[in-house]
């Protein structure tokens, strides 16, 4: 099997253990690793790095595509390997270290990391560690279940370590479309004109002389942790389906809508799942992550094509999809994340973007990243790439959290990731607020009336009335604007605001 997967002449001379390969990574280096939303990450070498650091401490700057699976971020954090980490993570151990100031985390739009690296704004990459399902005769790397930033990391790094994962299906070869934008000022337009545009190569083209090690592995991706739809997420999906019907009736959309993007997670997955029951046909996706709902839509016949940067599935769904890749081969593409999230392509295609808000305020500003303005959750991910450039920028959230102790709609968000200028639609299980063409005072009225939980609606109405009495284009009571978060910090709940 190794000879079938590794077609590079003389590959045997490069094979070594994960521990031996990890020795190529030294203290202070900038290291790029494959992996996007817990899919396609290098697995053996990071584990060997953590084990070595327990015995002989060292630290690195680690860049990935997005989050790593198999608890690798936790292992690297506990071993104190991570001095600096970017651009996205979802691990609780790492999150605690970030919020304690022990790891310097750089939260970035996912389309920007390799652009900054390519233009020498993030230092020089020393080593790239990339998982592959095959290596071509010329040394081209065929990725596994994600592309992420792997292509640019491998091209820009001084040395490349390849983890050849024999547990990954050989059928993945051919699904990828690797294209690297030219350097400025001579860059040409990226010729993606539809989700099914193929513009590159099915492998990462690198100089074979840079391959410093090949590690033979047989590891599995971590399964998706999305949960089944509940009453609230189903209600959100129903509100969106009704909205799309109205847009079709108004002549602003057709039954094929426009290419869809959905953020990762239970809520976005449930919303996409809900489209199966809608009166839509010949749908397409141009997104980052292809989740269970993508393949449910493909199987239903509603979705004709899906472009993404990774495949992240539940255990049962993953087993079926990987076993039956030929069934989906002509309807899937995996691209580098700087293409899947590219602002110019997003605007050209007219994407309908559906992302999850941590909280939103009465004027439409959205916080995706920070609890009470200070504590990092995961990162902005690709939501900003899509929100600012999509034809329809939609954010979804349940109206309350923690059993009603937290309102997801507040007077003023504690951290702004997406300004009101980038938010067209807000949806909760309570209803949908269409903010297009509305001034701030009109936005507030629509959001409070349609999206806020009845428990908190009177308190927000009181705040808004007092703010309007004081005046201003975007009225606020400055001394009270963050009082809801202050109550949460000191009392563990926002309920004290209800009695005012």
Coordinates of C-alpha atoms in Angstrom, one line a residue:
X1 CA 0.0 0.0 0.0
X2 CA 2.9 2.4 0.8
X3 CA 4.3 1.9 -2.7
X4 CA 0.9 2.6 -4.2
X5 CA 0.4 5.8 -2.2
X6 CA 4.0 7.1 -2.3
X7 CA 5.2 7.3 -5.9
X8 CA 8.2 9.6 -5.4
X9 CA 11.4 7.8 -6.5
X10 CA 13.7 7.1 -3.5
X11 CA 11.0 7.8 -1.0
X12 CA 12.3 4.9 1.2
X13 CA 15.4 7.0 2.1
X14 CA 13.2 9.7 3.6
X15 CA 11.1 7.4 5.9
X16 CA 11.6 7.9 9.6
X17 CA 9.7 7.7 12.8
X18 CA 7.5 10.5 14.1
X19 CA 10.1 11.0 16.9
X20 CA 12.9 11.4 14.5
X21 CA 11.0 13.8 12.3
X22 CA 10.0 15.9 15.3
X23 CA 13.7 16.5 16.0
X24 CA 13.7 18.7 12.9
X25 CA 11.6 21.2 14.8
X26 CA 13.6 23.2 17.3
X27 CA 13.0 25.9 19.9
X28 CA 11.8 29.2 18.5
X29 CA 10.8 28.0 15.1
X30 CA 7.7 29.0 13.1
X31 CA 5.9 25.8 12.2
X32 CA 2.9 25.3 9.9
X33 CA 0.7 22.2 10.3
X34 CA -2.2 20.9 8.2
X35 CA -5.6 20.7 9.8
X36 CA -8.9 22.5 9.4
X37 CA -11.9 22.1 11.7
X38 CA -10.4 18.9 13.3
X39 CA -9.9 17.3 9.8
X40 CA -6.8 16.4 8.0
X41 CA -4.3 17.4 10.7
X42 CA -0.9 15.9 11.0
X43 CA -1.3 13.5 14.0
X44 CA 2.0 11.7 14.8
X45 CA 4.6 14.4 14.7
X46 CA 2.7 16.9 17.0
X47 CA 2.2 14.1 19.5
X48 CA 6.0 13.3 19.4
X49 CA 6.7 17.1 19.8
X50 CA 4.6 17.2 23.0
X51 CA 6.3 14.1 24.4
X52 CA 9.7 15.5 23.7
X53 CA 8.9 18.9 25.3
X54 CA 7.9 17.2 28.6
X55 CA 11.5 15.9 28.8
X56 CA 13.3 18.9 27.2
X57 CA 11.3 22.1 27.2
X58 CA 11.0 24.2 24.0
X59 CA 8.4 26.3 22.4
X60 CA 7.3 27.3 18.9
X61 CA 4.9 29.5 16.9
X62 CA 2.3 27.3 15.5
X63 CA 0.1 28.1 12.5
X64 CA -2.6 25.9 11.2
X65 CA -5.6 26.1 9.0
X66 CA -8.1 26.2 11.8
X67 CA -8.7 23.8 14.8
X68 CA -6.8 20.6 15.3
X69 CA -8.4 17.3 16.2
X70 CA -7.2 14.4 18.4
X71 CA -6.7 16.7 21.4
X72 CA -3.4 17.9 19.8
X73 CA -3.9 21.5 20.9
X74 CA -4.4 20.2 24.5
X75 CA -1.3 18.0 24.3
X76 CA 0.9 20.8 22.9
X77 CA -0.5 23.3 25.5
X78 CA 0.1 21.0 28.4
X79 CA 3.7 20.3 27.2
X80 CA 4.1 24.2 26.9
X81 CA 5.1 23.8 23.3
X82 CA 2.9 26.7 22.2
X83 CA 4.4 30.2 22.6
X84 CA 2.2 31.6 19.9
X85 CA -0.8 30.2 18.1
X86 CA -2.9 31.3 15.1
X87 CA -5.4 31.6 13.5
X88 CA -8.3 29.6 15.2
X89 CA -8.8 26.9 17.8
X90 CA -11.6 25.2 19.7
X91 CA -9.7 23.3 22.5
X92 CA -10.7 24.0 26.1
X93 CA -7.2 23.5 27.5
X94 CA -5.7 25.8 25.0
X95 CA -8.5 28.3 25.5
X96 CA -7.7 28.5 29.2
X97 CA -4.0 29.1 28.5
X98 CA -4.9 31.8 26.0
X99 CA -7.2 33.6 28.5
X100 CA -4.5 33.2 31.2
X101 CA -2.0 34.9 28.9
X102 CA 0.2 31.8 28.8
X103 CA -0.2 31.4 25.0
X104 CA -0.2 34.4 22.7
X105 CA -3.2 33.8 20.4
X106 CA -3.6 35.8 17.1
X107 CA -7.2 35.7 16.0
X108 CA -7.3 36.2 12.2
X109 CA -9.7 36.1 9.4
X110 CA -9.1 32.6 7.9
X111 CA -8.5 34.0 4.4
X112 CA -5.6 36.2 5.6
X113 CA -3.1 34.1 7.4
X114 CA -1.1 32.8 4.4
X115 CA -1.5 36.1 2.6
X116 CA 0.3 37.8 5.5
X117 CA 2.9 34.9 5.6
X118 CA 3.5 35.1 1.9
X119 CA 4.2 38.8 2.1
X120 CA 6.7 38.3 4.9
X121 CA 4.5 40.0 7.6
X122 CA 4.5 37.0 9.9
X123 CA 8.1 35.9 9.7
X124 CA 9.6 33.0 7.8
X125 CA 8.2 29.5 8.0
X126 CA 10.8 27.0 9.1
X127 CA 9.0 23.7 8.9
X128 CA 5.6 22.5 7.5
X129 CA 4.0 19.2 8.7
X130 CA 1.4 18.1 6.3
X131 CA -0.9 15.0 6.3
X132 CA -1.2 13.3 2.9
X133 CA -3.1 10.4 1.4
X134 CA -0.6 10.2 -1.4
X135 CA 2.7 11.6 -2.8
X136 CA 3.1 12.0 -6.6
X137 CA 6.0 11.1 -8.7
X138 CA 7.3 14.7 -8.6
X139 CA 6.8 15.0 -4.8
X140 CA 3.3 16.6 -5.0
X141 CA 1.4 16.3 -1.8
X142 CA -2.2 15.0 -2.1
X143 CA -4.0 16.2 1.1
X144 CA -6.5 14.1 3.1
X145 CA -9.8 15.5 4.4
X146 CA -8.8 19.2 4.5
X147 CA -6.7 21.6 2.5
X148 CA -6.8 24.6 4.8
X149 CA -3.5 26.5 4.7
X150 CA -1.4 23.3 3.9
X151 CA -0.5 24.3 0.4
X152 CA 1.0 27.6 1.2
X153 CA 2.7 26.3 4.3
X154 CA 4.4 23.5 2.3
X155 CA 5.4 25.9 -0.5
X156 CA 6.8 28.6 1.8
X157 CA 8.5 26.4 4.4
X158 CA 12.3 25.6 4.3
X159 CA 11.6 21.9 5.1
X160 CA 8.5 19.7 4.8
X161 CA 7.5 16.7 6.9
X162 CA 4.8 14.6 5.3
X163 CA 2.7 12.2 7.3
X164 CA 1.5 9.7 4.8
X165 CA -1.8 8.4 6.4
X166 CA -2.6 5.0 5.1
X167 CA -5.9 5.0 6.9
X168 CA -7.2 7.8 4.7
X169 CA -9.1 6.6 1.6
X170 CA -7.0 6.5 -1.6
X171 CA -10.2 7.8 -3.2
X172 CA -9.5 11.3 -1.8
X173 CA -7.0 11.8 -4.6
X174 CA -8.6 13.9 -7.2
X175 CA -11.0 15.8 -4.9
X176 CA -8.6 18.7 -4.3
X177 CA -8.2 21.9 -6.3
X178 CA -4.9 23.6 -5.4
X179 CA -4.4 27.1 -6.7
X180 CA -2.1 29.7 -5.2
X181 CA -2.6 33.4 -6.1
X182 CA 0.3 35.2 -7.6
X183 CA 2.5 37.7 -5.8
X184 CA 1.5 41.3 -5.9
X185 CA 1.7 43.6 -7.9
X186 CA 1.4 41.1 -10.7
X187 CA -1.6 39.1 -9.3
X188 CA -4.2 38.0 -11.8
X189 CA -7.9 37.6 -11.1
X190 CA -8.7 34.2 -9.5
X191 CA -10.8 32.4 -12.2
X192 CA -13.4 30.9 -9.9
X193 CA -16.7 31.8 -11.5
X194 CA -19.0 29.1 -10.0
X195 CA -18.7 26.6 -7.0
X196 CA -17.7 23.8 -9.5
X197 CA -14.9 25.8 -11.1
X198 CA -11.7 23.8 -11.2
X199 CA -8.7 26.0 -11.7
X200 CA -5.6 24.3 -10.1
X201 CA -4.0 20.9 -9.6
X202 CA -5.2 17.9 -7.5
X203 CA -2.0 18.0 -5.4
X204 CA 0.2 20.6 -3.7
X205 CA 3.1 21.3 -6.0
X206 CA 6.4 21.6 -4.1
X207 CA 10.1 21.1 -4.7
X208 CA 10.7 17.5 -3.8
X209 CA 14.1 18.4 -2.4
X210 CA 12.4 20.2 0.5
X211 CA 10.8 16.9 1.7
X212 CA 12.9 16.2 4.8
X213 CA 10.9 13.3 6.2
X214 CA 8.1 10.9 5.4
X215 CA 6.3 9.4 8.4
X216 CA 4.0 6.5 7.7
X217 CA 0.8 6.7 9.9
X218 CA -2.6 5.2 10.2
X219 CA -4.7 7.8 12.1
X220 CA -8.3 8.9 12.1
X221 CA -9.8 12.4 12.2
X222 CA -11.7 13.4 15.3
X223 CA -15.5 13.1 14.6
X224 CA -17.7 16.1 14.4
X225 CA -19.3 17.0 17.7
X226 CA -22.5 18.5 16.3
X227 CA -25.7 17.6 18.1
X228 CA -29.1 16.8 16.5
X229 CA -31.4 19.7 15.8
X230 CA -33.6 20.7 18.7
X231 CA -36.8 22.7 18.9
X232 CA -34.9 26.0 18.9
X233 CA -32.6 25.3 16.0
X234 CA -35.5 23.9 14.0
X235 CA -37.4 27.1 14.6
X236 CA -34.4 29.1 13.4
X237 CA -34.4 26.9 10.2
X238 CA -38.1 27.4 9.7
X239 CA -37.8 31.2 10.0
X240 CA -35.0 31.2 7.4
X241 CA -36.9 28.9 5.0
X242 CA -39.9 31.3 5.2
X243 CA -37.6 34.2 4.6
X244 CA -36.1 32.5 1.5
X245 CA -39.6 31.8 0.2
X246 CA -40.5 35.5 0.6
X247 CA -37.3 36.5 -1.2
X248 CA -38.2 34.2 -4.1
X249 CA -41.7 35.6 -4.2
X250 CA -40.3 39.1 -4.3
X251 CA -38.0 38.2 -7.2
X252 CA -34.8 38.7 -5.3
X253 CA -33.9 35.0 -5.4
X254 CA -34.7 32.0 -7.5
X255 CA -35.6 28.5 -6.2
X256 CA -31.9 27.7 -6.5
X257 CA -31.2 30.6 -4.1
X258 CA -27.4 31.5 -4.4
X259 CA -24.3 29.5 -3.3
X260 CA -24.6 28.8 0.4
X261 CA -22.0 29.1 3.2
X262 CA -22.6 27.8 6.7
X263 CA -20.3 28.1 9.7
X264 CA -19.4 24.9 11.5
X265 CA -21.3 23.7 14.5
X266 CA -24.6 22.3 15.7
X267 CA -26.7 25.4 14.8
X268 CA -25.4 26.0 11.3
X269 CA -25.6 22.3 10.6
X270 CA -29.2 22.1 11.8
X271 CA -30.2 25.2 9.7
X272 CA -28.7 23.7 6.6
X273 CA -30.5 20.4 7.3
X274 CA -33.8 22.3 7.5
X275 CA -33.4 23.3 3.8
X276 CA -34.1 19.7 2.8
X277 CA -37.8 20.3 3.6
X278 CA -37.9 23.7 1.8
X279 CA -39.2 24.3 -1.7
X280 CA -35.7 24.7 -3.1
X281 CA -33.9 22.9 -5.9
X282 CA -30.5 22.8 -7.6
X283 CA -28.8 24.3 -4.6
X284 CA -25.0 24.8 -4.5
X285 CA -22.5 25.5 -1.6
X286 CA -19.3 27.6 -1.6
X287 CA -18.3 27.2 2.0
X288 CA -15.4 26.3 4.4
X289 CA -16.6 23.1 6.0
X290 CA -18.7 20.3 4.5
X291 CA -20.6 18.8 7.4
X292 CA -23.3 16.1 7.7
X293 CA -25.9 18.4 6.4
X294 CA -23.9 18.9 3.1
X295 CA -24.1 15.2 2.4
X296 CA -27.7 14.9 3.5
X297 CA -28.6 17.6 1.0
X298 CA -26.5 15.9 -1.7
X299 CA -28.3 12.6 -1.0
X300 CA -31.7 14.3 -1.0
X301 CA -31.0 15.7 -4.5
X302 CA -31.5 19.3 -3.4
X303 CA -27.8 20.1 -3.5
X304 CA -26.0 19.6 -6.8
X305 CA -22.4 20.7 -5.9
X306 CA -20.4 21.6 -2.8
X307 CA -17.0 23.4 -2.6
X308 CA -15.2 23.6 0.8
X309 CA -11.9 23.4 2.5
X310 CA -12.5 20.4 4.7
X311 CA -14.9 17.5 5.4
X312 CA -15.9 17.1 9.1
X313 CA -18.5 14.5 9.8
X314 CA -20.1 12.5 12.6
X315 CA -18.7 8.9 13.0
X316 CA -21.5 7.1 11.2
X317 CA -21.7 9.6 8.4
X318 CA -17.9 9.7 8.0
X319 CA -17.7 5.9 7.6
X320 CA -20.4 6.0 4.9
X321 CA -19.0 9.0 3.0
X322 CA -15.4 7.7 3.0
X323 CA -16.6 4.3 1.9
X324 CA -18.6 5.7 -0.9
X325 CA -16.5 8.6 -2.1
X326 CA -17.1 7.7 -5.8
X327 CA -20.8 8.5 -5.2
X328 CA -19.8 12.1 -4.4
X329 CA -16.6 12.5 -6.5
X330 CA -18.1 14.7 -9.2
X331 CA -20.0 16.9 -6.8
X332 CA -17.2 17.9 -4.4
X333 CA -14.1 20.1 -4.4
X334 CA -11.7 20.8 -1.5
X335 CA -9.7 24.1 -1.9
X336 CA -7.2 26.1 0.1
X337 CA -9.0 28.2 2.6
X338 CA -7.7 31.5 1.1
X339 CA -9.9 30.5 -1.9
X340 CA -12.8 29.0 0.0
X341 CA -13.0 32.3 2.0
X342 CA -11.7 34.7 -0.6
X343 CA -13.6 38.0 -0.3
X344 CA -13.5 38.6 -4.1
X345 CA -14.9 35.2 -4.9
X346 CA -17.5 35.5 -2.2
X347 CA -18.7 38.8 -3.6
X348 CA -18.5 37.5 -7.2
X349 CA -20.7 34.5 -6.5
X350 CA -23.2 36.3 -4.3
X351 CA -22.9 34.0 -1.4
X352 CA -25.7 33.5 1.2
X353 CA -23.6 33.4 4.4
X354 CA -25.1 31.8 7.5
X355 CA -22.9 32.1 10.7
X356 CA -23.4 31.8 14.4
X357 CA -23.4 34.8 16.8
X358 CA -22.2 34.5 20.4
X359 CA -24.3 37.7 21.0
X360 CA -25.8 40.6 19.1
X361 CA -26.9 44.0 20.2
X362 CA -30.0 46.0 19.4
X363 CA -28.4 47.8 16.5
X364 CA -27.0 44.7 14.8
X365 CA -23.4 44.5 15.9
X366 CA -22.3 40.9 16.4
X367 CA -19.8 39.3 18.8
X368 CA -18.5 35.9 17.6
X369 CA -15.5 35.5 19.8
X370 CA -15.3 36.9 23.3
X371 CA -17.4 36.1 26.4
X372 CA -18.0 39.4 28.3
X373 CA -15.6 41.1 26.0
X374 CA -12.4 39.5 27.4
X375 CA -12.5 35.7 27.4
X376 CA -11.7 34.2 24.0
X377 CA -13.9 31.3 22.9
X378 CA -12.6 30.0 19.5
X379 CA -11.9 32.9 17.1
X380 CA -13.5 34.7 14.3
X381 CA -12.8 32.0 11.8
X382 CA -14.2 32.7 8.4
X383 CA -17.3 34.5 9.4
X384 CA -15.8 37.9 8.7
X385 CA -14.6 36.9 5.3
X386 CA -18.2 36.0 4.3
X387 CA -20.2 38.5 6.3
X388 CA -18.7 41.6 4.8
X389 CA -18.7 40.3 1.2
X390 CA -21.8 38.1 0.9
X391 CA -25.0 39.1 -0.8
X392 CA -26.9 38.1 2.3
X393 CA -25.1 38.1 5.6
X394 CA -27.1 36.1 8.1
X395 CA -26.3 35.5 11.8
X396 CA -28.2 33.0 13.9
X397 CA -28.3 32.4 17.6
X398 CA -30.6 31.1 20.3
X399 CA -32.2 34.1 22.2
X400 CA -31.1 32.9 25.6
X401 CA -28.4 30.7 27.1
X402 CA -27.6 29.0 30.5
X403 CA -31.3 28.4 31.2
X404 CA -32.3 32.0 30.7
X405 CA -29.4 33.5 32.8
X406 CA -28.0 35.1 29.6
X407 CA -29.7 37.0 26.9
X408 CA -28.0 36.7 23.6
X409 CA -29.3 40.1 22.7
X410 CA -28.0 43.0 24.7
X411 CA -27.9 46.8 24.6
X412 CA -24.3 46.8 23.2
X413 CA -22.1 43.8 22.5
X414 CA -19.0 43.5 24.7
X415 CA -16.7 42.8 21.7
X416 CA -17.4 43.7 18.0
X417 CA -16.4 41.2 15.4
X418 CA -19.0 42.2 12.8
X419 CA -20.3 45.8 12.8
X420 CA -23.9 46.6 11.9
X421 CA -22.7 47.4 8.4
X422 CA -21.9 43.8 7.8
X423 CA -25.1 42.2 9.2
X424 CA -28.2 41.9 7.0
X425 CA -30.3 39.4 8.9
X426 CA -30.5 38.2 12.5
X427 CA -32.4 35.1 13.4
X428 CA -33.3 33.4 16.7
X429 CA -35.9 30.9 17.6
X430 CA -38.2 33.8 18.3
X431 CA -38.1 35.2 14.8
X432 CA -36.2 36.9 12.1
X433 CA -35.1 40.5 11.8
X434 CA -34.5 41.9 8.3
X435 CA -32.1 44.8 8.8
X436 CA -31.6 45.8 5.2
X437 CA -32.2 49.4 4.5
X438 CA -33.0 50.3 8.1
X439 CA -31.5 53.2 10.2
X440 CA -30.2 52.3 13.7
X441 CA -33.4 53.2 15.5
X442 CA -35.4 51.1 13.1
X443 CA -33.0 48.2 13.5
X444 CA -33.4 48.3 17.2
X445 CA -37.2 48.1 17.0
X446 CA -37.1 45.1 14.5
X447 CA -34.5 43.2 16.6
X448 CA -36.2 43.7 19.9
X449 CA -39.7 42.8 18.5
X450 CA -38.6 39.7 16.5
X451 CA -35.5 38.1 18.0
X452 CA -35.3 38.8 21.8
X453 CA -36.7 36.3 24.3
X454 CA -39.9 37.5 25.9
X455 CA -38.1 37.3 29.3
X456 CA -35.7 40.1 28.3
X457 CA -37.8 42.1 25.9
X458 CA -39.3 44.5 28.5
X459 CA -35.8 45.3 29.8
X460 CA -34.4 46.0 26.4
X461 CA -37.5 48.1 25.5
X462 CA -36.8 50.2 28.7
X463 CA -33.2 50.6 27.7
X464 CA -34.0 51.7 24.2
X465 CA -36.7 54.1 25.3
X466 CA -34.3 55.8 27.7
X467 CA -31.6 55.9 25.1
X468 CA -33.9 57.5 22.5
X469 CA -34.9 60.1 25.0
X470 CA -31.3 61.2 25.4
X471 CA -31.0 61.4 21.6
X472 CA -28.3 60.5 19.0
X473 CA -28.3 58.7 15.7
X474 CA -27.4 55.4 17.5
X475 CA -28.9 56.1 21.0
X476 CA -27.1 54.7 24.0
X477 CA -27.1 55.1 27.8
X478 CA -23.3 54.8 28.1
X479 CA -23.3 54.0 31.8
X480 CA -25.7 51.2 31.2
X481 CA -24.6 49.9 27.8
X482 CA -22.4 47.1 29.3
X483 CA -24.4 46.7 32.6
X484 CA -25.8 43.4 31.4
X485 CA -22.4 41.9 31.1
X486 CA -21.4 43.4 34.4
X487 CA -24.3 41.7 36.0
X488 CA -23.3 38.4 34.4
X489 CA -19.7 38.8 35.7
X490 CA -20.7 39.7 39.2
X491 CA -23.9 37.7 39.7
X492 CA -23.6 34.9 37.2
X493 CA -26.9 36.0 35.5
X494 CA -28.5 38.9 33.7
X495 CA -31.8 38.4 35.5
X496 CA -31.3 41.3 37.9
X497 CA -31.9 43.6 34.8
X498 CA -35.5 42.3 34.6
X499 CA -36.6 44.1 37.8
X500 CA -35.3 47.6 36.9

